[in-house]
PDB file of C-alpha atoms in Angstrom:
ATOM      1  CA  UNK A 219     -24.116 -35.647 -56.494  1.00 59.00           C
ATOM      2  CA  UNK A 220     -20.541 -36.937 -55.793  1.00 86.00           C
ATOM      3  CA  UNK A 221     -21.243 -40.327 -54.762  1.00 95.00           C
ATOM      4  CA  UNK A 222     -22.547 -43.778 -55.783  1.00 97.00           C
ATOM      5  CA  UNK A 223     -25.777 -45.065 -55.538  1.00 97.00           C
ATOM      6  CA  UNK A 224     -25.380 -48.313 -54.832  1.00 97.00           C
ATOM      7  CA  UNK A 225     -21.866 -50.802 -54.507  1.00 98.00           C
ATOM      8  CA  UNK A 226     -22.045 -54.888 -54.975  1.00 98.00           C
ATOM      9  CA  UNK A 227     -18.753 -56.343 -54.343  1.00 98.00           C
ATOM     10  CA  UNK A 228     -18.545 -59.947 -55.962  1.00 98.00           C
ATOM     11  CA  UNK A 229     -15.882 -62.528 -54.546  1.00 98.00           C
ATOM     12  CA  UNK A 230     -14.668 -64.808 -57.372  1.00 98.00           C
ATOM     13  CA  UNK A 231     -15.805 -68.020 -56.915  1.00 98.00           C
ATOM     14  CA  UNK A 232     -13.872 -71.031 -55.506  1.00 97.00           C
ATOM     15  CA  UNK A 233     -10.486 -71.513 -57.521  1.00 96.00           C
ATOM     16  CA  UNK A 234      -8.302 -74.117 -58.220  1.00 96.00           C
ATOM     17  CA  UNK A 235      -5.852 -72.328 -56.191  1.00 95.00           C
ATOM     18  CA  UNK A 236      -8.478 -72.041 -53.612  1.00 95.00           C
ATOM     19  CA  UNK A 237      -8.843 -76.339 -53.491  1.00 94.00           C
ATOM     20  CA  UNK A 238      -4.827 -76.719 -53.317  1.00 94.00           C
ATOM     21  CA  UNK A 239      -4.794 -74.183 -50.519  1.00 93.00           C
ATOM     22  CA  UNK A 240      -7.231 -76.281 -48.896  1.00 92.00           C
ATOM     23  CA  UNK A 241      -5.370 -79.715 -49.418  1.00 93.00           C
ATOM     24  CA  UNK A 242      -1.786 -78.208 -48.947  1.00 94.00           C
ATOM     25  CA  UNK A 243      -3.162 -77.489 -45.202  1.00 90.00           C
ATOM     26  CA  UNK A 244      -4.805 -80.324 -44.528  1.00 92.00           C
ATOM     27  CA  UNK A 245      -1.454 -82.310 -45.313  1.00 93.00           C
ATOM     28  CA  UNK A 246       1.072 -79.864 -43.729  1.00 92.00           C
ATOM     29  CA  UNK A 247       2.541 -79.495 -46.720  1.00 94.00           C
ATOM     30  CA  UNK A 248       5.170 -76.136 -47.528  1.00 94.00           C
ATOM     31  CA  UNK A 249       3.495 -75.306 -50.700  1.00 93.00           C
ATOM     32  CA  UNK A 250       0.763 -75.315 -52.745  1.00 93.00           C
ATOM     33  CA  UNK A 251       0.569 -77.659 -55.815  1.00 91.00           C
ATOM     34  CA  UNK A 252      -0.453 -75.392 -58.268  1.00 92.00           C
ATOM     35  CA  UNK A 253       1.452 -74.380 -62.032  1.00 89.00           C
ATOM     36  CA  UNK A 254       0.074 -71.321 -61.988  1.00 92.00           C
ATOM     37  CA  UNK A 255       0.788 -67.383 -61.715  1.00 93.00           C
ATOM     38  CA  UNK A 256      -1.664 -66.157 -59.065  1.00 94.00           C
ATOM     39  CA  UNK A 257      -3.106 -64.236 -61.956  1.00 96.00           C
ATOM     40  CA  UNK A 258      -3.766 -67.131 -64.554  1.00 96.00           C
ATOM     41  CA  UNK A 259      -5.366 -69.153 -61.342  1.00 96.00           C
ATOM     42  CA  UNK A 260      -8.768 -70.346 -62.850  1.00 97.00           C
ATOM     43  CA  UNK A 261     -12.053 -71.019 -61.295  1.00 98.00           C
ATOM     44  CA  UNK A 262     -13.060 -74.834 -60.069  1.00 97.00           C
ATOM     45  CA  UNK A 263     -16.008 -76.424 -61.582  1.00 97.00           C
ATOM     46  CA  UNK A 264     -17.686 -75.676 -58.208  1.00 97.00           C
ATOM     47  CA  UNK A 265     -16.405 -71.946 -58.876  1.00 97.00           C
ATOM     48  CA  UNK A 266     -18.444 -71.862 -62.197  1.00 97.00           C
ATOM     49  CA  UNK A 267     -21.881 -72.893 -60.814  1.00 97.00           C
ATOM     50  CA  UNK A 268     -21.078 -70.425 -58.318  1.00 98.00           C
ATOM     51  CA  UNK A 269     -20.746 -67.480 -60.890  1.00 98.00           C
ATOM     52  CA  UNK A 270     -23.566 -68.298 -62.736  1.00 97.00           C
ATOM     53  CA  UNK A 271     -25.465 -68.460 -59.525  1.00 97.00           C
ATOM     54  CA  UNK A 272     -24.814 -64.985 -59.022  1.00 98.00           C
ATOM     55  CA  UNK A 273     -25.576 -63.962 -62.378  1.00 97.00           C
ATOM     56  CA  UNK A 274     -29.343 -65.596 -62.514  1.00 97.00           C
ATOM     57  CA  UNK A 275     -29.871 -63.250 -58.804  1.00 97.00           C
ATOM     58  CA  UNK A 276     -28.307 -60.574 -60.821  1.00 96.00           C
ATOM     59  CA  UNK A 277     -30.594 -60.918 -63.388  1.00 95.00           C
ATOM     60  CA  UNK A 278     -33.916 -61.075 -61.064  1.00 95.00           C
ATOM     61  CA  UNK A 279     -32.854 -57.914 -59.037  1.00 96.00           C
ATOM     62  CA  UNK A 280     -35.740 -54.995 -59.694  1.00 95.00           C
ATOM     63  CA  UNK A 281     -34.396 -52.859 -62.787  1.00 92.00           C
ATOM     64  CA  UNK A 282     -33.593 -49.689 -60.093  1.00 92.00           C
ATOM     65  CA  UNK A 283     -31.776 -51.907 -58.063  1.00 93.00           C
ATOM     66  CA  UNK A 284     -29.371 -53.777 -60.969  1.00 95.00           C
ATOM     67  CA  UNK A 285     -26.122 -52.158 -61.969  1.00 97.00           C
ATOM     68  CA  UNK A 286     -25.390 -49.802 -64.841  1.00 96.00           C
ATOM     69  CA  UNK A 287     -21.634 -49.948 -64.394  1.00 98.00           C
ATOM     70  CA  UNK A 288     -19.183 -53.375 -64.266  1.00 98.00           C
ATOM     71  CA  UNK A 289     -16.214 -53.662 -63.311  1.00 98.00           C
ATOM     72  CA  UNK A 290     -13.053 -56.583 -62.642  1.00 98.00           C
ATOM     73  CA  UNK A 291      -9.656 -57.083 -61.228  1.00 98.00           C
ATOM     74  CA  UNK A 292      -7.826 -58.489 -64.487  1.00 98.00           C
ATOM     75  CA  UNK A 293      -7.196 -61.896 -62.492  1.00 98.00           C
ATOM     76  CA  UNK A 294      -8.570 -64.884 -64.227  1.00 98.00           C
ATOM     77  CA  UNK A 295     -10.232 -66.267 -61.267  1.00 98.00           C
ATOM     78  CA  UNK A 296     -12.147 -62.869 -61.140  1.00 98.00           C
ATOM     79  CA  UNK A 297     -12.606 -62.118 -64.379  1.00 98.00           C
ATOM     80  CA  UNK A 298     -14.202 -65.589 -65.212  1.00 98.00           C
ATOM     81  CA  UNK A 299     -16.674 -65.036 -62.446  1.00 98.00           C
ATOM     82  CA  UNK A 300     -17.819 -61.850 -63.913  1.00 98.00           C
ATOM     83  CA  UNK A 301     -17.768 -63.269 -67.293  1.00 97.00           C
ATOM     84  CA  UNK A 302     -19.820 -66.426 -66.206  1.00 97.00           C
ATOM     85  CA  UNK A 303     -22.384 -64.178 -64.316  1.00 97.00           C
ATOM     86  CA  UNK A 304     -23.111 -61.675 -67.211  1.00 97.00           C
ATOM     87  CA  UNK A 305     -23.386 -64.568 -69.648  1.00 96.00           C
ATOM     88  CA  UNK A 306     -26.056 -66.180 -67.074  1.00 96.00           C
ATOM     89  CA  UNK A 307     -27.765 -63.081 -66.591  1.00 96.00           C
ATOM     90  CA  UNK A 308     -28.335 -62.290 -70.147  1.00 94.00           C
ATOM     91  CA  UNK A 309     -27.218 -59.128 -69.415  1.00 89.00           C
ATOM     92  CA  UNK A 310     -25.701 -56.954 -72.276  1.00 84.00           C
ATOM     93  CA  UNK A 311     -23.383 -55.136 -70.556  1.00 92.00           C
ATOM     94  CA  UNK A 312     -19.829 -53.661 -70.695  1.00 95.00           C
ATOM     95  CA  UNK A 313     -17.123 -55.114 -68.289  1.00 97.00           C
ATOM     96  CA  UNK A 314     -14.079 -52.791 -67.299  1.00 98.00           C
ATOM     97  CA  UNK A 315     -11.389 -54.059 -65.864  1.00 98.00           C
ATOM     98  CA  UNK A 316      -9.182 -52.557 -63.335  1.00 98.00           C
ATOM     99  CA  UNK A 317      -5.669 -53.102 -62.414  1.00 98.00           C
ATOM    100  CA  UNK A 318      -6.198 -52.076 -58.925  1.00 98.00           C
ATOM    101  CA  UNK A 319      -9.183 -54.840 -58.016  1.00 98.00           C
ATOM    102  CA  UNK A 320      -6.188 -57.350 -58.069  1.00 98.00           C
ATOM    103  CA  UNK A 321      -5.415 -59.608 -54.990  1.00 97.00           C
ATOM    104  CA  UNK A 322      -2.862 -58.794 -52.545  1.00 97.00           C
ATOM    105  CA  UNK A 323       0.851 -59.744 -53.357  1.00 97.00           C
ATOM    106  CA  UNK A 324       2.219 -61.835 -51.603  1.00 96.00           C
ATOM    107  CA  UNK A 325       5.828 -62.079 -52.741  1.00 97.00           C
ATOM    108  CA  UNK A 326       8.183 -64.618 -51.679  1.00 96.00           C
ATOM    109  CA  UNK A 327       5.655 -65.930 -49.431  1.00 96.00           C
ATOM    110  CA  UNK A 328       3.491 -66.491 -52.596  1.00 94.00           C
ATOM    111  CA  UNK A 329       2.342 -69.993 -52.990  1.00 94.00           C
ATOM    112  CA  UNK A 330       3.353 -70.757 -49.235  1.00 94.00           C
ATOM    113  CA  UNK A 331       1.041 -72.444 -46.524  1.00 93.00           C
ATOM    114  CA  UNK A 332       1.470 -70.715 -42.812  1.00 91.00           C
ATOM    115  CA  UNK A 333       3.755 -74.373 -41.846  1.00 92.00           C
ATOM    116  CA  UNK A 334       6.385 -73.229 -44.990  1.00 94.00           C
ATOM    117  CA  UNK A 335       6.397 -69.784 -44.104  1.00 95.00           C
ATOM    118  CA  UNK A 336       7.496 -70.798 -41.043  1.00 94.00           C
ATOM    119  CA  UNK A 337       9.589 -73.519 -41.901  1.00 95.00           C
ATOM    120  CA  UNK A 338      11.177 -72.038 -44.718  1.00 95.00           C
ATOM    121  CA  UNK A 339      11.200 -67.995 -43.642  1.00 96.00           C
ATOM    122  CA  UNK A 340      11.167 -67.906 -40.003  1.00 96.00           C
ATOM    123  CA  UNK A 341      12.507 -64.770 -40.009  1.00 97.00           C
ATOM    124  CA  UNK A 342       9.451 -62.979 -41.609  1.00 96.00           C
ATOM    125  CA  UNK A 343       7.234 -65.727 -39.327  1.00 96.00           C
ATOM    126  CA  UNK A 344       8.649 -63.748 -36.397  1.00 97.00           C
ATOM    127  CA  UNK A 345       8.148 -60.369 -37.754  1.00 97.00           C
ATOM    128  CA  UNK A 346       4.870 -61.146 -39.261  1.00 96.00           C
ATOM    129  CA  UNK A 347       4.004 -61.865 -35.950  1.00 95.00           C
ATOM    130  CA  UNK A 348       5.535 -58.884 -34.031  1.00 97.00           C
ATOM    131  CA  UNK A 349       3.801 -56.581 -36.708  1.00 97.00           C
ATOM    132  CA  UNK A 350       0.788 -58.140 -37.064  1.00 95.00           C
ATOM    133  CA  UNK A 351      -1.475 -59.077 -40.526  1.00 94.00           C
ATOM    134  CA  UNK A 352      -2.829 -55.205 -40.895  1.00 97.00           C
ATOM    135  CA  UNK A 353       0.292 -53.804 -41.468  1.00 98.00           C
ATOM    136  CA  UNK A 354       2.904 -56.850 -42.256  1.00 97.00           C
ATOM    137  CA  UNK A 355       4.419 -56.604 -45.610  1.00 98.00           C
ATOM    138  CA  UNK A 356       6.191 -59.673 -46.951  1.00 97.00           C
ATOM    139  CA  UNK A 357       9.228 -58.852 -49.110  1.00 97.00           C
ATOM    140  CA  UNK A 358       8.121 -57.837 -52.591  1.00 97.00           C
ATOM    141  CA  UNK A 359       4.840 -58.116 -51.439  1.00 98.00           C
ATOM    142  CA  UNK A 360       1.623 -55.858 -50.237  1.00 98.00           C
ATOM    143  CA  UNK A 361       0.561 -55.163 -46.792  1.00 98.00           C
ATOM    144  CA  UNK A 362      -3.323 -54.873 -46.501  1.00 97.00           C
ATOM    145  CA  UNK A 363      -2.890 -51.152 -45.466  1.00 98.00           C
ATOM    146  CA  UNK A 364      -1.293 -51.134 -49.177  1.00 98.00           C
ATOM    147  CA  UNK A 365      -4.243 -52.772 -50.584  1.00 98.00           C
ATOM    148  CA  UNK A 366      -6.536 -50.278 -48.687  1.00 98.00           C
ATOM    149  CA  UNK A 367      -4.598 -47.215 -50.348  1.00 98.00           C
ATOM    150  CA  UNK A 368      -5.561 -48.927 -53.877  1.00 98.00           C
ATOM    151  CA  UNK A 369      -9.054 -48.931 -52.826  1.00 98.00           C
ATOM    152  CA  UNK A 370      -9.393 -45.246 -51.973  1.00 98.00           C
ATOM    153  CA  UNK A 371      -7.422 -44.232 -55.175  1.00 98.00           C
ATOM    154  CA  UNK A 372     -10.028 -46.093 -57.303  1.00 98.00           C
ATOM    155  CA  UNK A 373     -12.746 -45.096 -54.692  1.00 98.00           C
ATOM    156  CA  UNK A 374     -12.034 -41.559 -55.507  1.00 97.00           C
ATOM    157  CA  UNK A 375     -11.603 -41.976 -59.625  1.00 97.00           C
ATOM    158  CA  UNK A 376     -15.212 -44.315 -59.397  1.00 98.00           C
ATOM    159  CA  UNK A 377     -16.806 -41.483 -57.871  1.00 97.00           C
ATOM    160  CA  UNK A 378     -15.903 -38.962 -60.212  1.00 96.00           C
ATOM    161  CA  UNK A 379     -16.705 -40.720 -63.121  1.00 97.00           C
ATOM    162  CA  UNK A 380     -19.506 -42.747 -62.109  1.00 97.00           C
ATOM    163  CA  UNK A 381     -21.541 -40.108 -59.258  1.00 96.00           C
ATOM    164  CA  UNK A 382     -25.442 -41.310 -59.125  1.00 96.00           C
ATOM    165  CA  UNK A 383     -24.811 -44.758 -60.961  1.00 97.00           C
ATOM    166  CA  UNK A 384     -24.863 -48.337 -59.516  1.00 98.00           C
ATOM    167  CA  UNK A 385     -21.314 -50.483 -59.753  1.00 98.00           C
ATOM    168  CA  UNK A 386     -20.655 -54.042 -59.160  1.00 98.00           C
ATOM    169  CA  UNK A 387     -17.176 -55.018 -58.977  1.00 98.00           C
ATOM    170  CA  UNK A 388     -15.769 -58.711 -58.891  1.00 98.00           C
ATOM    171  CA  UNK A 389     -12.864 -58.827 -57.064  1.00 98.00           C
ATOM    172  CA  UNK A 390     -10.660 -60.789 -54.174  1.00 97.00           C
ATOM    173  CA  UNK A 391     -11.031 -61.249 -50.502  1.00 96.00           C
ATOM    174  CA  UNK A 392      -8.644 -58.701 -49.343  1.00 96.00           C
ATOM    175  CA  UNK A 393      -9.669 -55.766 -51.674  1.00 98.00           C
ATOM    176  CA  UNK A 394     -13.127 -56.290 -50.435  1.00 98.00           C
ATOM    177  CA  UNK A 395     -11.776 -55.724 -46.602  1.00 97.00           C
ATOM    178  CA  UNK A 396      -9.962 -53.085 -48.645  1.00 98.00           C
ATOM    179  CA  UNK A 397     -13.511 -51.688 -49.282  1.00 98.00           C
ATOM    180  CA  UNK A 398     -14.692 -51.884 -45.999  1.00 98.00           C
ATOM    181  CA  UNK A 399     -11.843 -50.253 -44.038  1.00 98.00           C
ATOM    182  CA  UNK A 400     -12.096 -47.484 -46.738  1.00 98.00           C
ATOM    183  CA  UNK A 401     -15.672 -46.827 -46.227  1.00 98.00           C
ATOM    184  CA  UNK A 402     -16.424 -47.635 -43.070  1.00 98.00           C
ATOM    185  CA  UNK A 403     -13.343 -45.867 -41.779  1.00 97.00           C
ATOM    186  CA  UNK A 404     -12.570 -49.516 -39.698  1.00 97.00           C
ATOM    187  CA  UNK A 405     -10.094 -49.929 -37.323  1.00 97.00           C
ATOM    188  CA  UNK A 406      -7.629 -52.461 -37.464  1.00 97.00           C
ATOM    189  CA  UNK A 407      -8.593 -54.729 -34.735  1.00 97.00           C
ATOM    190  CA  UNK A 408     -12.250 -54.126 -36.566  1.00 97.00           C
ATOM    191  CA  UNK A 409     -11.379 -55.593 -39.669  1.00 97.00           C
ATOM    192  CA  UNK A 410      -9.129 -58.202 -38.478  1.00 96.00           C
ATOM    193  CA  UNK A 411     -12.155 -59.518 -35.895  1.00 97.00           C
ATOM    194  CA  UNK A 412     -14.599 -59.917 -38.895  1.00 96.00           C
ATOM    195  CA  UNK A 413     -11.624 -61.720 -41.448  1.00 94.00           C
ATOM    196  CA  UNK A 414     -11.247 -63.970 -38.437  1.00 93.00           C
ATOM    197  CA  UNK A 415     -15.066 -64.545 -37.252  1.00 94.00           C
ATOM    198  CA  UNK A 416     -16.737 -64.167 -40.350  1.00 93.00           C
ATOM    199  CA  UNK A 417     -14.696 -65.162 -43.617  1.00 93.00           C
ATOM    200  CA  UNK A 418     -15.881 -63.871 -47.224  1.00 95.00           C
ATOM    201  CA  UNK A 419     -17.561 -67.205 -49.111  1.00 97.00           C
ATOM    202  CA  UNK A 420     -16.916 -67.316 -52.442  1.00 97.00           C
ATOM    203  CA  UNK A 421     -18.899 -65.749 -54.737  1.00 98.00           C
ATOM    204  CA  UNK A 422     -20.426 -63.670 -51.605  1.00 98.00           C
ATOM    205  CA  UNK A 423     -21.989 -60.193 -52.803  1.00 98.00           C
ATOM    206  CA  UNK A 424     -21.018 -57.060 -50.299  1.00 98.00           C
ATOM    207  CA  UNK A 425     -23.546 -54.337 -50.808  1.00 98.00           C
ATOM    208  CA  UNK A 426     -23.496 -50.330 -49.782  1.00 98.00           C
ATOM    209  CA  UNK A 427     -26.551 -47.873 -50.626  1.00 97.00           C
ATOM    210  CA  UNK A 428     -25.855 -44.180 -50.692  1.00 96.00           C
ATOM    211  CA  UNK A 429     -27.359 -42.641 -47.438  1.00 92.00           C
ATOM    212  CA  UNK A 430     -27.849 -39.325 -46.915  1.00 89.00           C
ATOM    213  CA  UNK A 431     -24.703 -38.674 -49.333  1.00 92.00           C
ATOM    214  CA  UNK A 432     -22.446 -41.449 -48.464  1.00 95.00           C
ATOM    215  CA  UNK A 433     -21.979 -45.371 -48.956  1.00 97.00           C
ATOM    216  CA  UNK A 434     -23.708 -47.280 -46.074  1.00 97.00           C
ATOM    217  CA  UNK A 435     -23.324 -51.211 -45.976  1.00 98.00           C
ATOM    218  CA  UNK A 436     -26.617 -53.163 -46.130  1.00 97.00           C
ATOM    219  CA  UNK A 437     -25.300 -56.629 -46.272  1.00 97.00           C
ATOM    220  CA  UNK A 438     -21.746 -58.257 -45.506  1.00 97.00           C
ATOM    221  CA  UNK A 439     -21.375 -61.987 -47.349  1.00 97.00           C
ATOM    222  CA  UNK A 440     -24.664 -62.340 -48.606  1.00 97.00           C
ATOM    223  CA  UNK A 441     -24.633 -66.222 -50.079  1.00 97.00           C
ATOM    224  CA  UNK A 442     -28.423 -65.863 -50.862  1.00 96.00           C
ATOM    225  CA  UNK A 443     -27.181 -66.859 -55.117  1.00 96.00           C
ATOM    226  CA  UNK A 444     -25.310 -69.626 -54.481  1.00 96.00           C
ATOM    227  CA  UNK A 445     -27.604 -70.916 -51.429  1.00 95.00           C
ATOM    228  CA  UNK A 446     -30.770 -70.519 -54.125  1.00 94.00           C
ATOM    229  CA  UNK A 447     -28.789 -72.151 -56.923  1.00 92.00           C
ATOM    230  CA  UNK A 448     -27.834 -74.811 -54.214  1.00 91.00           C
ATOM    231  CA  UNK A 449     -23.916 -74.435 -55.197  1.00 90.00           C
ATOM    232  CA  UNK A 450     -21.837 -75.169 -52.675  1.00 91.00           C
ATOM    233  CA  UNK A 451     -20.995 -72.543 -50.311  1.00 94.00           C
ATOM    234  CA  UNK A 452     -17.218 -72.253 -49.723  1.00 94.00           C
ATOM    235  CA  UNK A 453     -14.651 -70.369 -48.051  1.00 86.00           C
ATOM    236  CA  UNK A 454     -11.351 -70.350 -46.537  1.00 75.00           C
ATOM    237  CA  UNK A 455     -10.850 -71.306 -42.513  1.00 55.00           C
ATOM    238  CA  UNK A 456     -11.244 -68.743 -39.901  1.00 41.00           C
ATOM    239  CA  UNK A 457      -7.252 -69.629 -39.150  1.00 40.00           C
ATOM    240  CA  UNK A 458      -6.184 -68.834 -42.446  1.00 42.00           C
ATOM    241  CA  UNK A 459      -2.214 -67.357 -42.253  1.00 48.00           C
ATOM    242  CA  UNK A 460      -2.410 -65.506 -45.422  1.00 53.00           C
ATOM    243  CA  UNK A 461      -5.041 -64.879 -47.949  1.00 51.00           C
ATOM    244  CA  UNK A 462      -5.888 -68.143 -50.551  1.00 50.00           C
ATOM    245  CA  UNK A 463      -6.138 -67.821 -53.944  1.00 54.00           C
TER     246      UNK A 463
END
């Protein structure tokens, strides 16, 4: 066997970052107030109840269907979630982390709302939009095509080490599309359509089942933790210009 059983892929729940991304829009402001590195970004209150939401559904799935193997992009937000739902779940268990679960760069455009970007860099407004958000790569940033070639180098090193076993990774919104194009073999107008119709909530678990030998997804954004816990469910807009924190 050279595959997974099964693949949950966690969101981190709602962040700080996530809440100043939210208020920097609805004022028009250029930038985010936030002191933070994108990777020190913590979790909200509302982004803790989430996690531990997720941990006590964790903890009630059927022994063959829980995970054996956990893993985390080393970004707080992230990492806290997974942390929060272990501790919930009671769960002693072993948490890897993973450079390569991080969230997209965004270089200079880091920190940025869409009316800054295009205030301050119309430039790389106008090429963002001649390009298009697939394959657009902000200067010393990552494209999501860049993010995608992350995925199927760890994609290929998970299934190597871990063939037969059952993962759940806590990651970002982008390396979970990451996920998708990579397994699903998506197209980009695919993938863009379901970023735009159907954002990922936070703390939103994205499951795959092996199938005759290969991943197959069973559920996209499943909220059914957070809606039991009654957390609030929360998630970016559908007109989102970049990816939020």
């Amino acid at each position: 066997m050279t595959e997974l059983a099964r693949l949950l892929l966690v969101r981190h729940g709602q962040s700080v970052g996530n809440i100043a991304d939210d208020e920097a829009r609805a004022a028009g402001a250029h930038r985010l107030d936030l002191d933070y590195r994108d990777a020190d970004t913590p979790l909200s209150e509302t982004g803790l109840t989430q996690a531990s939401a997720v941990g006590t559904w964790l903890a009630a799935l059927p022994d063959e269907r829980r995970p054996t193997v956990w893993l985390t992009s080393p970004y707080r937000r992230a990492a806290d979630t997974a942390a929060a739902a272990l501790e919930a779940a009671r769960l002693d268990a072993t948490l890897l982390t993973d450079e390569r679960l991080r969230e997209r760069d965004l270089g200079i455009l880091d920190g940025f709302t869409g009316h800054g970007i295009r205030d301050r860099f119309p430039a790389e407004a106008e090429r963002r939009d001649r390009i298009g958000k697939f394959y657009y790569r902000p200067p010393g940033g990552e494209s999501w095509t860049d993010v995608v070639l992350r995925v199927r180098y760890l994609l290929t090193d998970l299934r190597q080490q871990y063939a037969g076993q059952r993962l759940c990774i806590f990651s970002h919104q982008a390396v979970i599309m990451g996920f998708r194009v990579a397994l699903e073999h998506m197209a980009e107008q695919d993938i863009l359509h379901v970023d735009r119709e159907d954002p990922l909530p936070n703390c939103s678990v994205t499951t795959y089942r092996n199938g005759d030998g290969s991943l197959r997804l069973e559920r996209y954004a499943d909220t059914t933790a957070v809606e039991r816990a009654e957390a609030p469910t929360t998630r970016e807009g559908s007109a989102a210009d970049e990816d939020g924190r």
